mmCIF file of C-alpha atoms in Angstrom:
data_model
loop_
_atom_site.group_PDB
_atom_site.id
_atom_site.type_symbol
_atom_site.label_atom_id
_atom_site.label_comp_id
_atom_site.label_asym_id
_atom_site.label_seq_id
_atom_site.Cartn_x
_atom_site.Cartn_y
_atom_site.Cartn_z
ATOM 1 C CA MET B 22 0.000 0.000 0.000
ATOM 2 C CA SER B 23 1.357 3.438 -0.922
ATOM 3 C CA TYR B 24 2.096 5.889 1.875
ATOM 4 C CA LEU B 25 -0.451 8.642 2.457
ATOM 5 C CA VAL B 26 1.255 11.895 3.400
ATOM 6 C CA LEU B 27 0.161 13.583 6.620
ATOM 7 C CA ALA B 28 -1.312 16.608 4.849
ATOM 8 C CA ARG B 29 -3.758 14.329 3.039
ATOM 9 C CA LYS B 30 -4.286 11.833 5.847
ATOM 10 C CA TYR B 31 -5.313 14.547 8.298
ATOM 11 C CA ARG B 32 -7.108 16.867 5.909
ATOM 12 C CA PRO B 33 -10.209 18.233 7.700
ATOM 13 C CA GLN B 34 -13.427 16.500 6.731
ATOM 14 C CA SER B 35 -15.906 18.774 8.528
ATOM 15 C CA PHE B 36 -16.063 22.383 9.685
ATOM 16 C CA GLU B 37 -15.245 21.409 13.266
ATOM 17 C CA ASP B 38 -11.972 19.883 12.056
ATOM 18 C CA VAL B 39 -10.743 23.061 10.348
ATOM 19 C CA VAL B 40 -7.914 24.621 12.355
ATOM 20 C CA GLY B 41 -7.738 28.338 13.009
ATOM 21 C CA GLN B 42 -10.630 29.527 10.834
ATOM 22 C CA THR B 43 -13.488 29.547 13.351
ATOM 23 C CA PRO B 44 -15.256 32.710 12.066
ATOM 24 C CA VAL B 45 -15.392 31.279 8.529
ATOM 25 C CA SER B 46 -16.591 27.851 9.667
ATOM 26 C CA ARG B 47 -19.220 29.357 11.975
ATOM 27 C CA THR B 48 -20.597 31.698 9.317
ATOM 28 C CA LEU B 49 -20.874 28.946 6.709
ATOM 29 C CA SER B 50 -22.498 26.606 9.232
ATOM 30 C CA ASN B 51 -25.035 29.289 10.121
ATOM 31 C CA ALA B 52 -25.773 29.844 6.434
ATOM 32 C CA ILE B 53 -26.585 26.161 5.993
ATOM 33 C CA GLU B 54 -28.702 25.941 9.139
ATOM 34 C CA THR B 55 -30.722 29.036 8.197
ATOM 35 C CA SER B 56 -31.013 28.155 4.487
ATOM 36 C CA ARG B 57 -29.052 31.245 3.447
ATOM 37 C CA VAL B 58 -26.559 29.568 1.145
ATOM 38 C CA ALA B 59 -25.203 31.996 -1.452
ATOM 39 C CA HIS B 60 -24.636 31.200 -5.113
ATOM 40 C CA GLY B 61 -21.025 32.407 -5.114
ATOM 41 C CA TYR B 62 -18.157 32.239 -2.617
ATOM 42 C CA ILE B 63 -14.558 33.426 -2.728
ATOM 43 C CA PHE B 64 -12.069 31.934 -0.270
ATOM 44 C CA SER B 65 -8.884 33.984 -0.172
ATOM 45 C CA GLY B 66 -5.716 33.742 1.858
ATOM 46 C CA PRO B 67 -2.120 32.476 1.823
ATOM 47 C CA ARG B 68 -1.220 28.937 0.860
ATOM 48 C CA GLY B 69 -1.974 26.045 3.162
ATOM 49 C CA VAL B 70 -4.595 27.652 5.412
ATOM 50 C CA GLY B 71 -7.672 25.726 4.232
ATOM 51 C CA LYS B 72 -9.222 27.507 1.240
ATOM 52 C CA THR B 73 -9.877 24.495 -0.985
ATOM 53 C CA THR B 74 -10.556 22.320 2.053
ATOM 54 C CA THR B 75 -13.269 24.735 3.208
ATOM 55 C CA ALA B 76 -14.810 24.735 -0.264
ATOM 56 C CA ARG B 77 -14.882 20.931 -0.320
ATOM 57 C CA ILE B 78 -16.458 20.754 3.127
ATOM 58 C CA LEU B 79 -19.146 23.240 2.098
ATOM 59 C CA ALA B 80 -19.790 21.178 -1.041
ATOM 60 C CA LYS B 81 -20.184 18.034 1.077
ATOM 61 C CA CYS B 82 -22.540 19.820 3.459
ATOM 62 C CA LEU B 83 -24.751 20.812 0.534
ATOM 63 C CA ASN B 84 -24.746 17.537 -1.391
ATOM 64 C CA CYS B 85 -24.433 14.932 1.381
ATOM 65 C CA VAL B 86 -27.203 12.351 1.235
ATOM 66 C CA LYS B 87 -28.190 13.492 4.751
ATOM 67 C CA GLY B 88 -27.952 17.170 3.879
ATOM 68 C CA PRO B 89 -28.018 19.998 3.672
ATOM 69 C CA THR B 90 -26.199 19.547 6.962
ATOM 70 C CA ILE B 91 -23.290 21.086 8.865
ATOM 71 C CA THR B 92 -22.024 17.572 9.665
ATOM 72 C CA PRO B 93 -21.613 15.624 6.402
ATOM 73 C CA CYS B 94 -21.594 11.857 6.783
ATOM 74 C CA ASN B 95 -18.315 11.434 4.856
ATOM 75 C CA ALA B 96 -19.551 8.012 3.787
ATOM 76 C CA CYS B 97 -22.032 8.560 0.944
ATOM 77 C CA ASP B 98 -20.897 8.687 -2.675
ATOM 78 C CA ALA B 99 -21.124 12.483 -2.800
ATOM 79 C CA CYS B 100 -19.021 12.979 0.328
ATOM 80 C CA VAL B 101 -16.383 10.429 -0.677
ATOM 81 C CA THR B 102 -15.855 11.785 -4.189
ATOM 82 C CA ILE B 103 -15.700 15.396 -2.957
ATOM 83 C CA SER B 104 -13.207 14.475 -0.224
ATOM 84 C CA GLN B 105 -11.019 12.800 -2.816
ATOM 85 C CA GLY B 106 -11.169 15.827 -5.084
ATOM 86 C CA SER B 107 -12.693 13.689 -7.821
ATOM 87 C CA SER B 108 -14.776 15.681 -10.259
ATOM 88 C CA THR B 109 -18.245 14.353 -11.013
ATOM 89 C CA ASP B 110 -21.205 15.566 -13.036
ATOM 90 C CA ASP B 111 -22.483 17.479 -10.026
ATOM 91 C CA VAL B 112 -19.269 18.689 -8.359
ATOM 92 C CA LEU B 113 -16.514 19.858 -10.674
ATOM 93 C CA GLU B 114 -13.083 20.912 -9.419
ATOM 94 C CA ILE B 115 -11.308 23.190 -11.857
ATOM 95 C CA ASP B 116 -7.711 24.380 -11.873
ATOM 96 C CA GLY B 117 -7.869 28.052 -12.795
ATOM 97 C CA ALA B 118 -4.311 27.951 -14.090
ATOM 98 C CA SER B 119 -5.156 25.277 -16.667
ATOM 99 C CA ASN B 120 -8.701 26.409 -17.493
ATOM 100 C CA ARG B 121 -8.251 30.150 -17.615
ATOM 101 C CA GLY B 122 -9.469 30.961 -21.112
ATOM 102 C CA ILE B 123 -12.810 32.226 -22.340
ATOM 103 C CA GLU B 124 -13.677 28.988 -24.162
ATOM 104 C CA GLN B 125 -13.312 26.898 -20.995
ATOM 105 C CA ILE B 126 -15.436 29.342 -19.014
ATOM 106 C CA ARG B 127 -18.085 29.386 -21.739
ATOM 107 C CA GLU B 128 -18.266 25.596 -21.534
ATOM 108 C CA LEU B 129 -18.618 25.865 -17.765
ATOM 109 C CA ARG B 130 -21.368 28.452 -18.165
ATOM 110 C CA GLU B 131 -23.270 26.212 -20.571
ATOM 111 C CA SER B 132 -23.007 23.168 -18.300
ATOM 112 C CA ALA B 133 -24.293 25.220 -15.354
ATOM 113 C CA LYS B 134 -27.690 25.455 -17.049
ATOM 114 C CA TYR B 135 -28.365 21.759 -16.511
ATOM 115 C CA SER B 136 -29.829 20.435 -13.282
ATOM 116 C CA PRO B 137 -27.604 18.203 -11.136
ATOM 117 C CA ALA B 138 -27.718 14.534 -12.085
ATOM 118 C CA ARG B 139 -27.837 12.982 -8.621
ATOM 119 C CA SER B 140 -27.372 15.734 -6.031
ATOM 120 C CA ARG B 141 -29.078 18.911 -4.835
ATOM 121 C CA TYR B 142 -26.543 21.297 -6.317
ATOM 122 C CA ARG B 143 -24.220 21.562 -9.270
ATOM 123 C CA ILE B 144 -21.070 22.929 -7.637
ATOM 124 C CA TYR B 145 -17.992 24.421 -9.293
ATOM 125 C CA ILE B 146 -14.809 24.711 -7.212
ATOM 126 C CA ILE B 147 -12.248 26.859 -9.034
ATOM 127 C CA ASP B 148 -8.756 26.758 -7.535
ATOM 128 C CA GLU B 149 -6.202 29.487 -8.297
ATOM 129 C CA ALA B 150 -9.111 31.545 -9.605
ATOM 130 C CA HIS B 151 -6.987 34.685 -9.965
ATOM 131 C CA GLN B 152 -5.333 33.112 -13.024
ATOM 132 C CA ILE B 153 -8.544 33.244 -15.064
ATOM 133 C CA THR B 154 -8.252 35.806 -17.850
ATOM 134 C CA LYS B 155 -10.152 39.095 -17.891
ATOM 135 C CA ASP B 156 -12.289 38.001 -20.860
ATOM 136 C CA ALA B 157 -13.064 34.687 -19.177
ATOM 137 C CA PHE B 158 -14.183 36.477 -16.016
ATOM 138 C CA GLY B 159 -16.405 38.587 -18.225
ATOM 139 C CA ALA B 160 -18.007 35.438 -19.604
ATOM 140 C CA LEU B 161 -18.575 34.160 -16.067
ATOM 141 C CA LEU B 162 -20.098 37.407 -14.818
ATOM 142 C CA LYS B 163 -23.523 36.910 -16.421
ATOM 143 C CA THR B 164 -23.945 33.532 -14.746
ATOM 144 C CA LEU B 165 -22.966 35.019 -11.381
ATOM 145 C CA GLU B 166 -25.481 37.830 -11.885
ATOM 146 C CA GLU B 167 -28.398 35.512 -12.628
ATOM 147 C CA PRO B 168 -27.362 32.008 -11.554
ATOM 148 C CA PRO B 169 -29.649 28.992 -11.842
ATOM 149 C CA PRO B 170 -30.998 28.087 -8.379
ATOM 150 C CA HIS B 171 -29.139 24.768 -8.393
ATOM 151 C CA VAL B 172 -25.649 26.220 -8.983
ATOM 152 C CA VAL B 173 -23.002 27.257 -6.437
ATOM 153 C CA PHE B 174 -19.619 28.685 -7.439
ATOM 154 C CA MET B 175 -16.661 28.520 -5.053
ATOM 155 C CA MET B 176 -13.372 30.190 -5.921
ATOM 156 C CA ALA B 177 -10.112 29.817 -4.014
ATOM 157 C CA THR B 178 -7.289 32.282 -4.514
ATOM 158 C CA THR B 179 -4.040 33.445 -2.959
ATOM 159 C CA GLU B 180 -4.256 36.751 -4.850
ATOM 160 C CA VAL B 181 -7.737 38.115 -4.364
ATOM 161 C CA GLN B 182 -6.653 41.551 -5.608
ATOM 162 C CA LYS B 183 -6.506 40.039 -9.108
ATOM 163 C CA ILE B 184 -10.184 39.063 -9.061
ATOM 164 C CA PRO B 185 -12.206 41.734 -10.931
ATOM 165 C CA ALA B 186 -14.386 43.936 -8.733
ATOM 166 C CA PRO B 187 -17.657 42.924 -10.502
ATOM 167 C CA ILE B 188 -16.924 39.277 -9.643
ATOM 168 C CA LEU B 189 -16.072 40.134 -6.022
ATOM 169 C CA SER B 190 -19.293 42.127 -5.640
ATOM 170 C CA ARG B 191 -21.416 39.148 -6.662
ATOM 171 C CA CYS B 192 -19.850 36.640 -4.287
ATOM 172 C CA GLN B 193 -19.509 36.295 -0.556
ATOM 173 C CA ARG B 194 -15.849 36.672 0.300
ATOM 174 C CA PHE B 195 -14.138 34.871 3.162
ATOM 175 C CA ALA B 196 -10.560 35.832 4.024
ATOM 176 C CA LEU B 197 -8.758 32.918 5.657
ATOM 177 C CA ARG B 198 -5.903 34.005 7.889
ATOM 178 C CA PRO B 199 -2.502 32.497 8.586
ATOM 179 C CA ILE B 200 -2.927 30.020 11.434
ATOM 180 C CA SER B 201 -1.457 31.073 14.762
ATOM 181 C CA ALA B 202 1.796 29.477 15.896
ATOM 182 C CA GLU B 203 0.071 28.123 19.002
ATOM 183 C CA LEU B 204 -2.596 26.297 17.008
ATOM 184 C CA VAL B 205 -0.109 24.893 14.497
ATOM 185 C CA PHE B 206 2.097 23.624 17.344
ATOM 186 C CA LYS B 207 -0.884 22.044 19.127
ATOM 187 C CA HIS B 208 -2.060 20.362 15.931
ATOM 188 C CA LEU B 209 1.374 18.922 15.215
ATOM 189 C CA LYS B 210 1.552 17.549 18.751
ATOM 190 C CA GLU B 211 -1.830 15.845 18.320
ATOM 191 C CA ILE B 212 -0.791 14.297 15.018
ATOM 192 C CA CYS B 213 2.490 13.045 16.462
ATOM 193 C CA ALA B 214 0.493 11.316 19.200
ATOM 194 C CA LYS B 215 -1.855 9.730 16.654
ATOM 195 C CA GLU B 216 1.083 8.591 14.535
ATOM 196 C CA LYS B 217 2.857 7.237 17.637
ATOM 197 C CA VAL B 218 6.020 9.199 16.960
ATOM 198 C CA LYS B 219 8.024 11.250 19.444
ATOM 199 C CA VAL B 220 9.231 14.641 18.312
ATOM 200 C CA GLU B 221 10.856 17.038 20.756
ATOM 201 C CA ASP B 222 9.027 20.306 21.362
ATOM 202 C CA PRO B 223 11.959 22.464 20.150
ATOM 203 C CA ALA B 224 11.921 20.601 16.833
ATOM 204 C CA LEU B 225 8.185 21.206 16.438
ATOM 205 C CA ALA B 226 8.719 24.846 17.357
ATOM 206 C CA ASP B 227 11.294 25.144 14.578
ATOM 207 C CA ILE B 228 8.789 23.733 12.090
ATOM 208 C CA VAL B 229 6.103 26.157 13.280
ATOM 209 C CA ARG B 230 8.448 29.123 12.985
ATOM 210 C CA PHE B 231 9.494 28.155 9.461
ATOM 211 C CA VAL B 232 6.016 27.695 7.917
ATOM 212 C CA GLU B 233 4.600 31.117 8.878
ATOM 213 C CA GLY B 234 1.015 30.048 9.504
ATOM 214 C CA SER B 235 0.635 27.410 6.772
ATOM 215 C CA LEU B 236 -0.643 24.197 8.329
ATOM 216 C CA ARG B 237 -0.169 22.242 5.104
ATOM 217 C CA ASP B 238 3.465 23.314 4.939
ATOM 218 C CA ALA B 239 3.894 22.324 8.592
ATOM 219 C CA LEU B 240 2.564 18.821 7.939
ATOM 220 C CA SER B 241 4.743 18.431 4.867
ATOM 221 C CA LEU B 242 7.816 19.500 6.814
ATOM 222 C CA LEU B 243 6.931 17.166 9.693
ATOM 223 C CA ASP B 244 6.631 14.343 7.169
ATOM 224 C CA GLN B 245 10.076 15.159 5.840
ATOM 225 C CA ALA B 246 11.558 15.332 9.338
ATOM 226 C CA LEU B 247 10.114 11.917 10.270
ATOM 227 C CA VAL B 248 11.638 10.365 7.161
ATOM 228 C CA PHE B 249 15.030 11.856 8.051
ATOM 229 C CA SER B 250 14.857 10.726 11.681
ATOM 230 C CA PRO B 251 11.921 8.429 12.571
ATOM 231 C CA CYS B 252 11.226 8.269 16.309
ATOM 232 C CA LEU B 253 8.585 5.699 17.195
ATOM 233 C CA LEU B 254 7.002 5.723 20.647
#
């Protein structure tokens, strides 16, 4: 069996698992519980703080067989495929860097007209959205202005200043912050305990200091450190 890196193994699967982004998780949970889900979301912030993860969790909450719910089951087909990042007819993950042109966005706009095949919503998660061209954003704008009721757009970006103002004004924007050193340290300690490895606190502190609030980077660096010097409990 191939090794599953820590960043993937311990990727949050529900809002309560997301580290350091409580205001975002609480607001999205409230939106679901009060049936105030928007048709467009923008998740901005530095790398490794949970932008795409938050989008996937929201998608699971909306399309879970038990949903809409703030606690997706993580067992139904919809939850499993979304967690894996596998695109389906109803939930499509798009890399903005590779699908940045007007033709790709026009195709997306056309597909958005169709009702979901098996779920409640047709959801588009666009990563690195700031790399979409100006003309392509223009093509997307009409759909964001008058979206079909079954469509939800979620965009993740590290450079929100590059998203055109008309797009920003038609979406709810959530700014995810760098995760505090204390929370990153605590999370690494918990994962070390689960993995049954012993890492000295000063070593963990060095990792925390190096990653500057990126939990994904911290897990990747911890992985690398354990390969260099494995310490089993």
